[in-house]
CSV table of C-alpha atoms in Angstrom, one decimal:
chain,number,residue,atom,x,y,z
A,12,UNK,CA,30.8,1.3,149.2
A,13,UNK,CA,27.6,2.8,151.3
A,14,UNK,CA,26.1,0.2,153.7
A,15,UNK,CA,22.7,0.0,151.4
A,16,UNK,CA,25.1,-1.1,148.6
A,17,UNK,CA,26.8,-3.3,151.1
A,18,UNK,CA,23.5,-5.0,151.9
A,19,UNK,CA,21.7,-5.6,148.9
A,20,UNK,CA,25.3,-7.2,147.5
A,21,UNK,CA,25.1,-9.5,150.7
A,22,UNK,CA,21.9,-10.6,150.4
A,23,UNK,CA,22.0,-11.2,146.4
A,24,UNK,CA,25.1,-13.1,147.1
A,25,UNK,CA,23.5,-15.3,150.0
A,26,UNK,CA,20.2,-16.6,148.0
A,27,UNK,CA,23.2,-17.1,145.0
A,28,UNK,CA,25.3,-19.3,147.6
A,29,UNK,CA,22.3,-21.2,149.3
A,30,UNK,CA,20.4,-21.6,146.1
A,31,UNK,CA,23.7,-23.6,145.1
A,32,UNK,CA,24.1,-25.3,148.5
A,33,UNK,CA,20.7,-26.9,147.9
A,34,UNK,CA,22.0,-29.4,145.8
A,35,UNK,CA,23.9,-31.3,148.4
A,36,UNK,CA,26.7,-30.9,151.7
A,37,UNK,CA,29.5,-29.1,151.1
A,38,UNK,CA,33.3,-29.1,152.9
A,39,UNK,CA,33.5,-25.8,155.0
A,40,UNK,CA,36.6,-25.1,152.6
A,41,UNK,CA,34.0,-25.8,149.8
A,42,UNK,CA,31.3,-23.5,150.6
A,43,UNK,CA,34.4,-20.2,151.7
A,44,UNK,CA,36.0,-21.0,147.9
A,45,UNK,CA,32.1,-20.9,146.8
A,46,UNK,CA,31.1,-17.7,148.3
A,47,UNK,CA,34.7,-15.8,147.3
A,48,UNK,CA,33.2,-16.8,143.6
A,49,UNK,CA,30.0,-15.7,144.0
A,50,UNK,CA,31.2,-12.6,146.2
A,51,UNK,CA,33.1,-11.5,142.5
A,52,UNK,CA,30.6,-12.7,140.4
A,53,UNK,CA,27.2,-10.7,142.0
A,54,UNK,CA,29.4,-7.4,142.0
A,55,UNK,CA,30.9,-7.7,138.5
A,56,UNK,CA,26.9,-8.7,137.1
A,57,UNK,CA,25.7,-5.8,139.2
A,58,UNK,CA,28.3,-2.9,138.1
A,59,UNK,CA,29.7,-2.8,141.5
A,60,UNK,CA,33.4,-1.3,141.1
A,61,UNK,CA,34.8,-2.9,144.3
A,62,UNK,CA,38.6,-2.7,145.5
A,63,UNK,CA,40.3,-6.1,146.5
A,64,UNK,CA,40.2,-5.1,150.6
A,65,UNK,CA,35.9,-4.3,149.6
A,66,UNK,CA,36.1,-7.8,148.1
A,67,UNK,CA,37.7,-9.4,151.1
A,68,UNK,CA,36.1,-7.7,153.7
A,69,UNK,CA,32.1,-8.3,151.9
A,70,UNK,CA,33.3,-12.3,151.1
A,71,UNK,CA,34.9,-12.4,154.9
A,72,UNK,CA,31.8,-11.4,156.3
A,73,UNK,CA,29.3,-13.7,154.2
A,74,UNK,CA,32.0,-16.6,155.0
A,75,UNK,CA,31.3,-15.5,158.9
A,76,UNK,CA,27.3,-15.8,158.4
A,77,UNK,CA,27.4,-19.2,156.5
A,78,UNK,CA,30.3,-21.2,158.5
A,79,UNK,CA,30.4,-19.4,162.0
A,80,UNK,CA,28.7,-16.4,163.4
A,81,UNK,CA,28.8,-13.5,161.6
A,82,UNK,CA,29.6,-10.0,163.2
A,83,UNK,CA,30.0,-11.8,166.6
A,84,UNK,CA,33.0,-14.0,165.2
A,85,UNK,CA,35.9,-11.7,166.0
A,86,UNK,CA,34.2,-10.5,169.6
A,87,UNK,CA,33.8,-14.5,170.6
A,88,UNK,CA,38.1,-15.5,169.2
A,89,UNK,CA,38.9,-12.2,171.3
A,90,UNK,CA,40.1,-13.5,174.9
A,91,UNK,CA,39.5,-10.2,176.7
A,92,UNK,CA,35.7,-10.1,175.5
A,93,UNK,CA,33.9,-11.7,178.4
A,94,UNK,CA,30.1,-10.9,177.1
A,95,UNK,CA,28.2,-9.7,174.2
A,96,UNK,CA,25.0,-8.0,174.3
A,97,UNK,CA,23.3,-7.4,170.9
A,98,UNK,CA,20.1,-5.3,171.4
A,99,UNK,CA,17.4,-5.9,169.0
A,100,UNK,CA,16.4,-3.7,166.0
A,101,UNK,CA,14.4,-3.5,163.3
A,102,UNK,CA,11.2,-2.4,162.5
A,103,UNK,CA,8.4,-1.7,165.1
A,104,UNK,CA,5.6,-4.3,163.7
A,105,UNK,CA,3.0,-2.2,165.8
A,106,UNK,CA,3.8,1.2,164.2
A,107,UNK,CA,6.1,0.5,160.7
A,108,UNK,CA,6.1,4.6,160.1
A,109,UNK,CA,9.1,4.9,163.0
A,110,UNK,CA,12.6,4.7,161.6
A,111,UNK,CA,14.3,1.8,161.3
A,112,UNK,CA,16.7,1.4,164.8
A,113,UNK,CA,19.7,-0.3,164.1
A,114,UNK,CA,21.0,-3.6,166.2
A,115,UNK,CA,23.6,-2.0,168.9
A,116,UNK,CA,26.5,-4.3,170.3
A,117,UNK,CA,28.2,-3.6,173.5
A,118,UNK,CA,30.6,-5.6,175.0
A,119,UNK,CA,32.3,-6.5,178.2
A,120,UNK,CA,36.1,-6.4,178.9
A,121,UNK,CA,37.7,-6.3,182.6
A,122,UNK,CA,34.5,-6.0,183.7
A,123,UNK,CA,33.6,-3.0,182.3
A,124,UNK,CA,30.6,-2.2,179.3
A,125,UNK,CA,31.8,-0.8,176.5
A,126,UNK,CA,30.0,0.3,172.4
A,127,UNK,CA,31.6,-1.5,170.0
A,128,UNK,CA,30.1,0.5,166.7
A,129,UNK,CA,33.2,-1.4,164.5
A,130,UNK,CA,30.4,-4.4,165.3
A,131,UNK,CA,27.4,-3.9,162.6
A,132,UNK,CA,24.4,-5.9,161.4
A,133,UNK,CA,22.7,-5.7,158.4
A,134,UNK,CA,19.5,-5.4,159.9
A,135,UNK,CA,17.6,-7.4,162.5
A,136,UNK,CA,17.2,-10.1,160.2
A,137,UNK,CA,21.0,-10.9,160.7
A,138,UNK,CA,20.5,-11.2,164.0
A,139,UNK,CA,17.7,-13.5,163.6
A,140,UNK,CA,19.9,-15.6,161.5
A,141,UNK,CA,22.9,-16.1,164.3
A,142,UNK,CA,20.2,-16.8,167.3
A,143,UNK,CA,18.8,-19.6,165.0
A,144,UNK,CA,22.2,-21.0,163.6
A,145,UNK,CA,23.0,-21.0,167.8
A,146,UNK,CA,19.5,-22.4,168.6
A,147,UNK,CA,19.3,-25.0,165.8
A,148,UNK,CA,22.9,-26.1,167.1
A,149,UNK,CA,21.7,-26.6,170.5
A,150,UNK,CA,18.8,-28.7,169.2
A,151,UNK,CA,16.2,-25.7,170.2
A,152,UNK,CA,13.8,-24.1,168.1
A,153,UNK,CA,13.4,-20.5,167.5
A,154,UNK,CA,10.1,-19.3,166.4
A,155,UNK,CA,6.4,-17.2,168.1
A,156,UNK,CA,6.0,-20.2,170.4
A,157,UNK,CA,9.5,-20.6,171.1
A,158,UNK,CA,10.4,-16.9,171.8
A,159,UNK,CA,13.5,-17.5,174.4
A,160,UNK,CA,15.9,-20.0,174.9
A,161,UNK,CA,19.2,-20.6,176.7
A,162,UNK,CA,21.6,-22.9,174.6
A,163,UNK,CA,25.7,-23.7,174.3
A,164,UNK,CA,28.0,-23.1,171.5
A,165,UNK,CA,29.2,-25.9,170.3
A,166,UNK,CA,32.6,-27.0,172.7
A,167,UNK,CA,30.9,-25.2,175.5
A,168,UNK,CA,33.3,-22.1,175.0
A,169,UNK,CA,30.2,-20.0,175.4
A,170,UNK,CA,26.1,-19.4,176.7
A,171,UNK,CA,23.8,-17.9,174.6
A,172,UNK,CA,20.9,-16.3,175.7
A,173,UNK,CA,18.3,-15.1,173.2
A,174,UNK,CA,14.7,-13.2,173.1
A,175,UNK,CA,13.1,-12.7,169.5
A,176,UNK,CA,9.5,-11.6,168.9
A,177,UNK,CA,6.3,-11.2,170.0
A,178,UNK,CA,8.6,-11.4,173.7
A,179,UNK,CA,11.3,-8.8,172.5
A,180,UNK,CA,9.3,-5.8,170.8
A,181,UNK,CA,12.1,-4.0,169.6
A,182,UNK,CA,13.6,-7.2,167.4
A,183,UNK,CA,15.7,-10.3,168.1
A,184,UNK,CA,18.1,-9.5,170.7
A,185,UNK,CA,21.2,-12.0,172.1
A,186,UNK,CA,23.9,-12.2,174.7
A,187,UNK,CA,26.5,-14.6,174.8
A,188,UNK,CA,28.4,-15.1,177.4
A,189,UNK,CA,31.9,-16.9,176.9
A,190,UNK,CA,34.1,-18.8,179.1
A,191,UNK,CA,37.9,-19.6,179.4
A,192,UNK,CA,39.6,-22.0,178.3
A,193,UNK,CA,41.9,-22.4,181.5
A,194,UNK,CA,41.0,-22.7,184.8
A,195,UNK,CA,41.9,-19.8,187.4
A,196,UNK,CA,43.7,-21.2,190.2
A,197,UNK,CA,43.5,-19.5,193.8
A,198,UNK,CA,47.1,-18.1,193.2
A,199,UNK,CA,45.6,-16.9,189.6
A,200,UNK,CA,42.6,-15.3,191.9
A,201,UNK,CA,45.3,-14.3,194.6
A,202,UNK,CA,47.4,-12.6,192.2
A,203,UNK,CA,44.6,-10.2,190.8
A,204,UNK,CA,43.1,-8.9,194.5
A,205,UNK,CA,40.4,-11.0,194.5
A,206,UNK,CA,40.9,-12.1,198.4
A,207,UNK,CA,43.3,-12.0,200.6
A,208,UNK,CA,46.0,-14.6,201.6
A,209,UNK,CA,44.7,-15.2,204.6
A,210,UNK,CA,41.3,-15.7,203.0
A,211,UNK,CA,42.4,-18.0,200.4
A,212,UNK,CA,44.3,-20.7,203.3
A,213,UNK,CA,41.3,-20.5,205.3
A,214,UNK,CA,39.2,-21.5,202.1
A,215,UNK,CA,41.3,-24.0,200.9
A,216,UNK,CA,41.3,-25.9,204.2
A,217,UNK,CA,37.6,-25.8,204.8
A,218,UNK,CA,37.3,-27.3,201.3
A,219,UNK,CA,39.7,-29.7,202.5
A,220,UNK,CA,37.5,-30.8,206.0
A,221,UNK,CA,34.6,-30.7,204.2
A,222,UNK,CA,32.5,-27.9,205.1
A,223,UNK,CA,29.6,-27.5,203.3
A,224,UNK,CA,30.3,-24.0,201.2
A,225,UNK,CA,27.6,-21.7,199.7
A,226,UNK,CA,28.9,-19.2,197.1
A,227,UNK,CA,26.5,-15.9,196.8
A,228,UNK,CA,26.7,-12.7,194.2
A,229,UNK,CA,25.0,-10.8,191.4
A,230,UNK,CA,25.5,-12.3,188.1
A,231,UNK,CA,28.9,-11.7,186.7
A,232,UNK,CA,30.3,-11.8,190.0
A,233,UNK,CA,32.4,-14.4,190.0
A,234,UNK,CA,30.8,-17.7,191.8
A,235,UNK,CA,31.3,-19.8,189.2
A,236,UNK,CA,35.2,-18.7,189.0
A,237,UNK,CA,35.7,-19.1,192.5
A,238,UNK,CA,34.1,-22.1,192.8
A,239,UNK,CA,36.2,-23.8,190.4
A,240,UNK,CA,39.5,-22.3,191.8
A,241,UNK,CA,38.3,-24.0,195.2
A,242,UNK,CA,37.6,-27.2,193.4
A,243,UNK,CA,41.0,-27.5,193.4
A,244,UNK,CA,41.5,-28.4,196.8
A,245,UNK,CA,39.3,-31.0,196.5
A,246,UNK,CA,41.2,-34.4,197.7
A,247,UNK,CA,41.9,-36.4,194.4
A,248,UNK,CA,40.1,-39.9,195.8
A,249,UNK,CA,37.1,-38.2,196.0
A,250,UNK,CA,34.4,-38.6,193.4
A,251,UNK,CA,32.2,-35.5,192.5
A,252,UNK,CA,28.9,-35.1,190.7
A,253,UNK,CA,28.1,-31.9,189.3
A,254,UNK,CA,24.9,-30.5,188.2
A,255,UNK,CA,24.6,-27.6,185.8
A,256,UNK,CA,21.4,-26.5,183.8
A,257,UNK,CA,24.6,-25.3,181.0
A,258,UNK,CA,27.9,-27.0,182.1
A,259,UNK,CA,29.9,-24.1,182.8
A,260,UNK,CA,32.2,-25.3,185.6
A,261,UNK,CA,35.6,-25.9,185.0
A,262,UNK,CA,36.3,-27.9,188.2
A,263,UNK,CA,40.0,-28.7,188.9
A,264,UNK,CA,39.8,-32.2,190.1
A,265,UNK,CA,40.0,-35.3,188.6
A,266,UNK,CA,37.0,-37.8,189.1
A,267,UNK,CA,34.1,-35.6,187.6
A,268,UNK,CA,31.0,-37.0,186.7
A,269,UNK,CA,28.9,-34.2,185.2
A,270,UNK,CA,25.3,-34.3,184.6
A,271,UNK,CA,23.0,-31.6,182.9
A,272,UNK,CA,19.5,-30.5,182.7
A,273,UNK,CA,17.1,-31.3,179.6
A,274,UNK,CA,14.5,-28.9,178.4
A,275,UNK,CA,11.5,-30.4,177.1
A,276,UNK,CA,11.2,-30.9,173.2
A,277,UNK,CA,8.6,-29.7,170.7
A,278,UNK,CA,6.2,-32.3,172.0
A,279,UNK,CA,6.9,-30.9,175.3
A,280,UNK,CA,8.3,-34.1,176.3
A,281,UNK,CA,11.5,-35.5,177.9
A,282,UNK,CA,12.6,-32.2,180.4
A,283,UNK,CA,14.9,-33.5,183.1
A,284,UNK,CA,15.0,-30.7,185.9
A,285,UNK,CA,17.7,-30.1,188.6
A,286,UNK,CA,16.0,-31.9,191.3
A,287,UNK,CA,15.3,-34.5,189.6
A,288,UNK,CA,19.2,-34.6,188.8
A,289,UNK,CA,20.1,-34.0,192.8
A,290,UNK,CA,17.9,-36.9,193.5
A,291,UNK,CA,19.7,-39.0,191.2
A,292,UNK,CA,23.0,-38.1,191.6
A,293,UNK,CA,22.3,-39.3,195.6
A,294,UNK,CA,22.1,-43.0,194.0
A,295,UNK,CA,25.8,-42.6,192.2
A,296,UNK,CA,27.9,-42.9,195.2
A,297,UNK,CA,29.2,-39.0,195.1
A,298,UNK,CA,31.2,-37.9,197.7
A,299,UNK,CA,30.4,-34.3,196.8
A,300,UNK,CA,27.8,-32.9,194.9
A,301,UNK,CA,28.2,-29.4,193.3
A,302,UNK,CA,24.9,-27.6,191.7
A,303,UNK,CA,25.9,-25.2,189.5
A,304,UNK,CA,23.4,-22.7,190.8
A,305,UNK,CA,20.4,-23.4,192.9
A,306,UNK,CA,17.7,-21.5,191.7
A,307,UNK,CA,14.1,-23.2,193.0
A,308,UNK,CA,13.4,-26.6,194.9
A,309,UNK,CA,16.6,-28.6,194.4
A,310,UNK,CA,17.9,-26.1,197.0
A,311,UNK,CA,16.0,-28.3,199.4
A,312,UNK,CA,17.7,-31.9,198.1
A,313,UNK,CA,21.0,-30.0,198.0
A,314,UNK,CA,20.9,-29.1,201.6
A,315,UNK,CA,19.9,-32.7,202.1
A,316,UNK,CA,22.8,-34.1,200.6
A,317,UNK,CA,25.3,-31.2,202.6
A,318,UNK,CA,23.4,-32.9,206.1
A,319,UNK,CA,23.3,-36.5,205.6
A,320,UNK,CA,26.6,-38.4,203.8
A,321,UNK,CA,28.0,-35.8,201.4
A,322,UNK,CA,29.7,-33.2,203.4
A,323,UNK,CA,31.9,-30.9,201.8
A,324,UNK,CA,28.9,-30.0,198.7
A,325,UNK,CA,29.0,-27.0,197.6
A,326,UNK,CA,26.5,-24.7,195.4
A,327,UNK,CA,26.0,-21.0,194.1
A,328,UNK,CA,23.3,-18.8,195.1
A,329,UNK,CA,21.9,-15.1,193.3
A,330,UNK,CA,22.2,-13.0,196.1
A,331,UNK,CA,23.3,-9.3,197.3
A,332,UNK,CA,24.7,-10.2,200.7
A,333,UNK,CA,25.3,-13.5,203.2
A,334,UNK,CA,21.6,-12.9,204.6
A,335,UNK,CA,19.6,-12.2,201.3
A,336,UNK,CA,21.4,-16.3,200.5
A,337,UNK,CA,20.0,-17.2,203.4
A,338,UNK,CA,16.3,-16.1,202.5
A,339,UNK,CA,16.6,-17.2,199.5
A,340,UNK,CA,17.5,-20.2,200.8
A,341,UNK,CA,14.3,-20.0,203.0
A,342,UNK,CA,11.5,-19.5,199.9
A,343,UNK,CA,13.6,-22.3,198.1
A,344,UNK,CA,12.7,-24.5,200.9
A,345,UNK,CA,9.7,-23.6,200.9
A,346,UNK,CA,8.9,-24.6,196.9
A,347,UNK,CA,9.9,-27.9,197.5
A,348,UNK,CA,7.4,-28.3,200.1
A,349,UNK,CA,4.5,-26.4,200.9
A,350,UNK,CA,3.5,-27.7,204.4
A,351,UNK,CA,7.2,-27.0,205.9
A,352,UNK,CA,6.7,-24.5,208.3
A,353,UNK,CA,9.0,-21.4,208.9
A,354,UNK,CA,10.7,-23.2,211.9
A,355,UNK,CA,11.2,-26.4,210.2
A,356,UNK,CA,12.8,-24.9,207.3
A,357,UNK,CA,15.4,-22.8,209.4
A,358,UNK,CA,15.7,-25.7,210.9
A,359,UNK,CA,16.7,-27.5,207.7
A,360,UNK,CA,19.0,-24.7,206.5
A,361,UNK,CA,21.2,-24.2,209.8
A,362,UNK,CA,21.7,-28.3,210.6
A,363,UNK,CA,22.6,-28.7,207.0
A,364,UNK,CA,25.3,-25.4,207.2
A,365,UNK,CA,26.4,-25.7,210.3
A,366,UNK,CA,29.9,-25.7,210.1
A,367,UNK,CA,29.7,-24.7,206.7
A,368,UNK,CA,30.1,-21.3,205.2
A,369,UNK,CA,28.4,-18.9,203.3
A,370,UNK,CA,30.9,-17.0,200.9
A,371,UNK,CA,30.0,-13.6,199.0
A,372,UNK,CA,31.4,-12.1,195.8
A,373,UNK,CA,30.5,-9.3,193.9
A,374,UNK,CA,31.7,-7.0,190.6
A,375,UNK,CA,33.0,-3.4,192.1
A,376,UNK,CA,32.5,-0.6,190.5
A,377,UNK,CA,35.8,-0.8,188.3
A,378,UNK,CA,34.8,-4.1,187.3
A,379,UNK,CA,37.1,-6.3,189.3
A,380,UNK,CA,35.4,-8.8,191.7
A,381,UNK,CA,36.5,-9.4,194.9
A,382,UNK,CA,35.5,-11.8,197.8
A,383,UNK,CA,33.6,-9.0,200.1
A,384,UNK,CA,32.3,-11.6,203.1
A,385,UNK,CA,33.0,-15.0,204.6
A,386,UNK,CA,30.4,-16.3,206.4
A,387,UNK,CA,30.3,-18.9,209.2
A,388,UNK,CA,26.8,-20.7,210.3
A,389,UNK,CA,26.6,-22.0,213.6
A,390,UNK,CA,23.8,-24.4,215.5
A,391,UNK,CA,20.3,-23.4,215.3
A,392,UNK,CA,18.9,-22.3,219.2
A,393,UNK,CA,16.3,-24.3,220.5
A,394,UNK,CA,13.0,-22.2,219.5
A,395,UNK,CA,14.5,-20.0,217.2
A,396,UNK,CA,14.3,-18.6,213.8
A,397,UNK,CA,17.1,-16.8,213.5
A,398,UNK,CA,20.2,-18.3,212.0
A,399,UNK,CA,23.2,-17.6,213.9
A,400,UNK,CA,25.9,-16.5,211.4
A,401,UNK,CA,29.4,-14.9,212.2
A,402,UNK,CA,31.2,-12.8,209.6
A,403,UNK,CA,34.8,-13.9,209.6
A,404,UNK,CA,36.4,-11.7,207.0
A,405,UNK,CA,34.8,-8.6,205.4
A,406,UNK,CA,35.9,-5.8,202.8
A,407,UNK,CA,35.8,-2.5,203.5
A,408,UNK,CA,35.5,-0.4,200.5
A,409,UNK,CA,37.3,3.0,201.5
A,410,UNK,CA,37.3,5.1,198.1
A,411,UNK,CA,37.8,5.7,194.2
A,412,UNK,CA,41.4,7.0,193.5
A,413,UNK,CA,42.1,9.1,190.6
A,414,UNK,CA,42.3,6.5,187.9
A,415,UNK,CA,38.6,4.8,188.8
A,416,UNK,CA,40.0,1.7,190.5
A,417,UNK,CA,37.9,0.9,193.9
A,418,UNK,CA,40.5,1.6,197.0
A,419,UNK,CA,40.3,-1.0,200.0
A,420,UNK,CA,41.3,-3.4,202.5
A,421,UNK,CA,40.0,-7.4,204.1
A,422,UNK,CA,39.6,-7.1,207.7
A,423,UNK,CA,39.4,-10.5,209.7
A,424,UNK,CA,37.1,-9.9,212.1
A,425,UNK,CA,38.6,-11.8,214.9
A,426,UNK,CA,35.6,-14.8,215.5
A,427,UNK,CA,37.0,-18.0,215.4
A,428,UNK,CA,34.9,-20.5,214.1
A,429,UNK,CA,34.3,-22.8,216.4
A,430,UNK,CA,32.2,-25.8,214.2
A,431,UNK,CA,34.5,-25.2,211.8
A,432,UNK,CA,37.6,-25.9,213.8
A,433,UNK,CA,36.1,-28.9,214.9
A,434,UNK,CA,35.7,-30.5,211.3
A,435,UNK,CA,39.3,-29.4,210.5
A,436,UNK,CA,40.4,-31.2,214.1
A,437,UNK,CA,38.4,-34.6,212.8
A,438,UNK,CA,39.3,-34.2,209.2
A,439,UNK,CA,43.4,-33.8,210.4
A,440,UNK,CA,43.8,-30.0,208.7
A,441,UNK,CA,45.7,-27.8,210.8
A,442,UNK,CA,43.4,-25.0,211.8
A,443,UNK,CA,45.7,-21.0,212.2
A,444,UNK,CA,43.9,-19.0,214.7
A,445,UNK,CA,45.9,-16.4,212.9
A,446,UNK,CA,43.8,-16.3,210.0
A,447,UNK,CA,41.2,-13.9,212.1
A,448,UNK,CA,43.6,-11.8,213.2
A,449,UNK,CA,46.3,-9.4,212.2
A,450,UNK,CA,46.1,-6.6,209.5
C-alpha cells in the first residue's frame, strides 16, 4: 500500500469514525473496537486488497490519532527517547507552486540527535491535530491569535512546546520534551561521570548548611536533574515551596508544596506570574524556596528570600559559564526595578550569595553532561562592583578518543571556602579540607 493510498484510507476512515462519535461519549475500548470496524469496512467499500499486518498497522495508527498521540506514541512509551522535535511541513501559503515538504522527526537519545524516518505524518495537518489534542488538554487554545504555547501532557510525564502558523511559516511544528519517572540520585549521577566524588560530598553538605545554591547551563544540560538529586539532601523537617512555570522537578524530599504559574485565558484574564508566586510563597512559612528557573524579575524576590530567613534556596539559571549567571543575574535585577543602580544590584546579588555557590553544567559533545565548575561567592568589597567568586572544582576537557566519547578529568583547585566553612561550622556539618585537594 503506497502512502497516497494510505492517506486517503485514513482520512475516509477518520470523518467515518468522528461522524459516528458525534452522537455521544464513547469508552476508549469503544471507540479502538469502532475504528478496527470502520478500518475493514472503508477498505473493503473502496476495493482496497489489504493484508491482516496492512489492516493492523492502518487501524493501529488511527487508534493512536483518536485516543493518544499518533506517530509520537511509540517515541513518548520509549524510555531512552529524551526529546522529540517535529519540524513543520506542508504547503508554503505564500507560494503554493513549491513541493509539498514533508514533517521531519528527529529525536534525542543519550544526548545525542538522531532522524527517525520510521516516524511519518500524513501531512502537516496531522501535526496540527496532535499540538491541538496537547493544547486543548492543557486548557490552551491553538489558533492565528494563539500561535505558540507551552503546555503538559497529562501526568506531567512530558512538555510540549508548539509553533503553528502565521509564526511557523513552514507549518505546525512541536517538541516534547519527556521526563522520568524516577528520580536520579547523586550515586545514580555519580555512577554515570557526572561529577566527581569529591564534588558530590562537598555538594551534599552545603545543601545540608544551607548555602544558597545557583545551578547554571544551556538547556538540556542537566539543572533540573541535578537539582533534584541535591534535593535529596535536604533535612526531612524542612518544608519547601517550589515554583515552576511547568512542574518538572522531581525533588526527593518529603514536605513539598508545589506551586505553578497560570497563563492568562482567552479573555486575557487570570495569569499568575513567578514573582507574583515568590512573593507569595514568602507568606507560607517555607524554609526553602526552589524556582524552577529564574528567567526575569522574580530573580530579584528569589535573592531576597536566599538573604533574609530562607537560606539554603536554590534556583536554575540559562547560562554558558559561572560569570554569564552572574550577569544575568545582574539585568534580572535590574527588571524588577528600574531605579537600582549598578552598585546596588551587585550589592544585592553578592550579600544574598555569599556563602552560597554558583554550580555549572553543561551537555559535552558526546552528549553526556557533566558538572564542569563549582563556584563559591564571597563578600562584596566596600566600593566595588566586581563580585568576588572562587572556582573550587573545574573540568578540564583533554580530548576525543577514538569512539567519540569526551576524555577528561575534575581538578579541585585548592581554595577553601572560607564563608562556606563557616555555615557548615554553625550548621554542625563536618567541613574536609580534602575535598580541594588531591587528584
Amino acid at each position: 500500500m503506497d502512502r497516497s493510498t494510505e492517506r486517503a484510507l485514513k482520512a475516509s476512515v477518520r470523518e467515518e469514525v468522528a461522524s459516528r462519535l458525534r452522537a455521544g461519549q464513547a469508552s476508549p475500548s469503544a471507540v479502538e473496537a469502532l475504528i478496527r470496524e470502520v478500518v475493514g469496512q472503508v477498505a473493503f467499500e473502496q476495493g482496497e486488497p489489504l493484508s491482516l499486518y496492512e489492516l493492523e498497522s492502518l487501524a493501529g495508527g488511527i487508534v493512536d490519532d483518536f485516543l493518544r498521540y499518533g506517530p509520537l506514541q511509540p517515541l513518548l512509551d520509549d524510555p531512552a527517547v529524551t526529546e522529540i522535535m517535529v519540524n513543520g511541513g506542508g504547503v508554503d501559503e505564500a507560494d503554493p507552486a513549491l513541493p509539498f515538504r514533508a514533517p521531519v522527526v528527529y529525536v534525542e537519545r543519550a544526548g545525542l540527535i538522531e532522524h527517525r524516518p520510521d516516524i511519518v505524518f500524513d501531512d502537516a495537518d496531522h501535526v496540527r491535530r496532535i499540538i491541538n489534542k496537547i493544547a486543548e488538554q492543557a486548557g490552551m487554545r491553538c489558533d492565528e491569535t494563539h500561535a505558540m504555547g507551552c503546555a503538559m501532557l497529562p501526568g506531567g510525564r512530558a512538555r510540549a512546546t508548539y509553533v503553528v502558523p502565521p509564526i511557523s511559516p513552514d507549518g505546525p511544528a512541536l517538541n516534547v520534551r519527556t521526563f522520568s519517572d524516577g528520580m536520579l540520585s547523586m550515586e545514580d549521577l555519580l555512577g554515570v561521570g557526572a561529577l566527581s566524588a569529591a564534588m558530590a560530598d562537598f555538594l551534599c553538605a552545603a545543601v545540608q548548611a544551607r548555602c544558597p545554591i545557583v545551578i547554571s547551563g544551556g538547556t538540556g544540560s542537566g539543572k533540573t536533574t541535578l537539582l533534584g538529586a541535591l534535593s535529596g539532601f535536604i533535612p526531612a523537617g524542612e518544608r519547601v515551596i517550589t515554583i515552576e512555570d511547568t512542574p518538572e522537578l522531581r525533588l526527593q524530599t518529603a514536605h513539598v508544596e508545589r506551586m505553578q504559574t497560570r497563563e492568562a485565558n482567552v479573555e486575557g484574564e487570570g495569569a499568575v506570574g513567578m514573582r507574583e508566586l515568590v512573593a507569595l510563597s514568602l507568606r507560607r512559612r517555607p524554609d526553602r524556596i526552589i524556582v524552577g528557573e529564574c528567567r526575569g524579575a522574580e530573580a530579584y524576590d528569589m535573592l531576597q528570600a536566599m538573604q533574609t530567613d530562607h537560606p539554603g534556596s536554590m534556583t536554575t539559571i540559562h547560562a554558558n559559564d559561572p560569570s554569564n549567571a552572574l550577569s544575568r543575574l545582574r539585568t534580572m535585577v535590574g527588571y524588577a526595578d528600574g531605579d537600582l543602580s549598578r552598585e546596588v544590584i551587585a550589592q544585592q546579588i553578592a550579600e544574598s550569595l555569599q556563602g552560597g555557590l554558583i554550580v555549572h553544567v553543561e551537555r559535552m559533545r558526546d552528549g553526556t553532561r557533566k558538572v564542569t565548575s563549582v563556584v563559591s561567592v564571597d563578600p562584596l568589597p566596600e566600593g566595588s562592583m566586581v563580585i568576588p567568586r572562587a572556582e573550587l572544582f573545574a573540568y578540564d576537557v583533554e580530548g576525543i578518543d577514538a569512539n567519540g566519547w569526551v576524555v577528561g578529568a575534575w581538578r579541585p583547585c585548592g581554595v577553601q571556602p572560607q564563608g562556606i566553612k563557616a555555615r557548615m561550622r554553625v550548621a554542625g556539618i563536618p567541613f574536609d579540607p580534602a575535598w580541594f585537594f588531591g587528584s
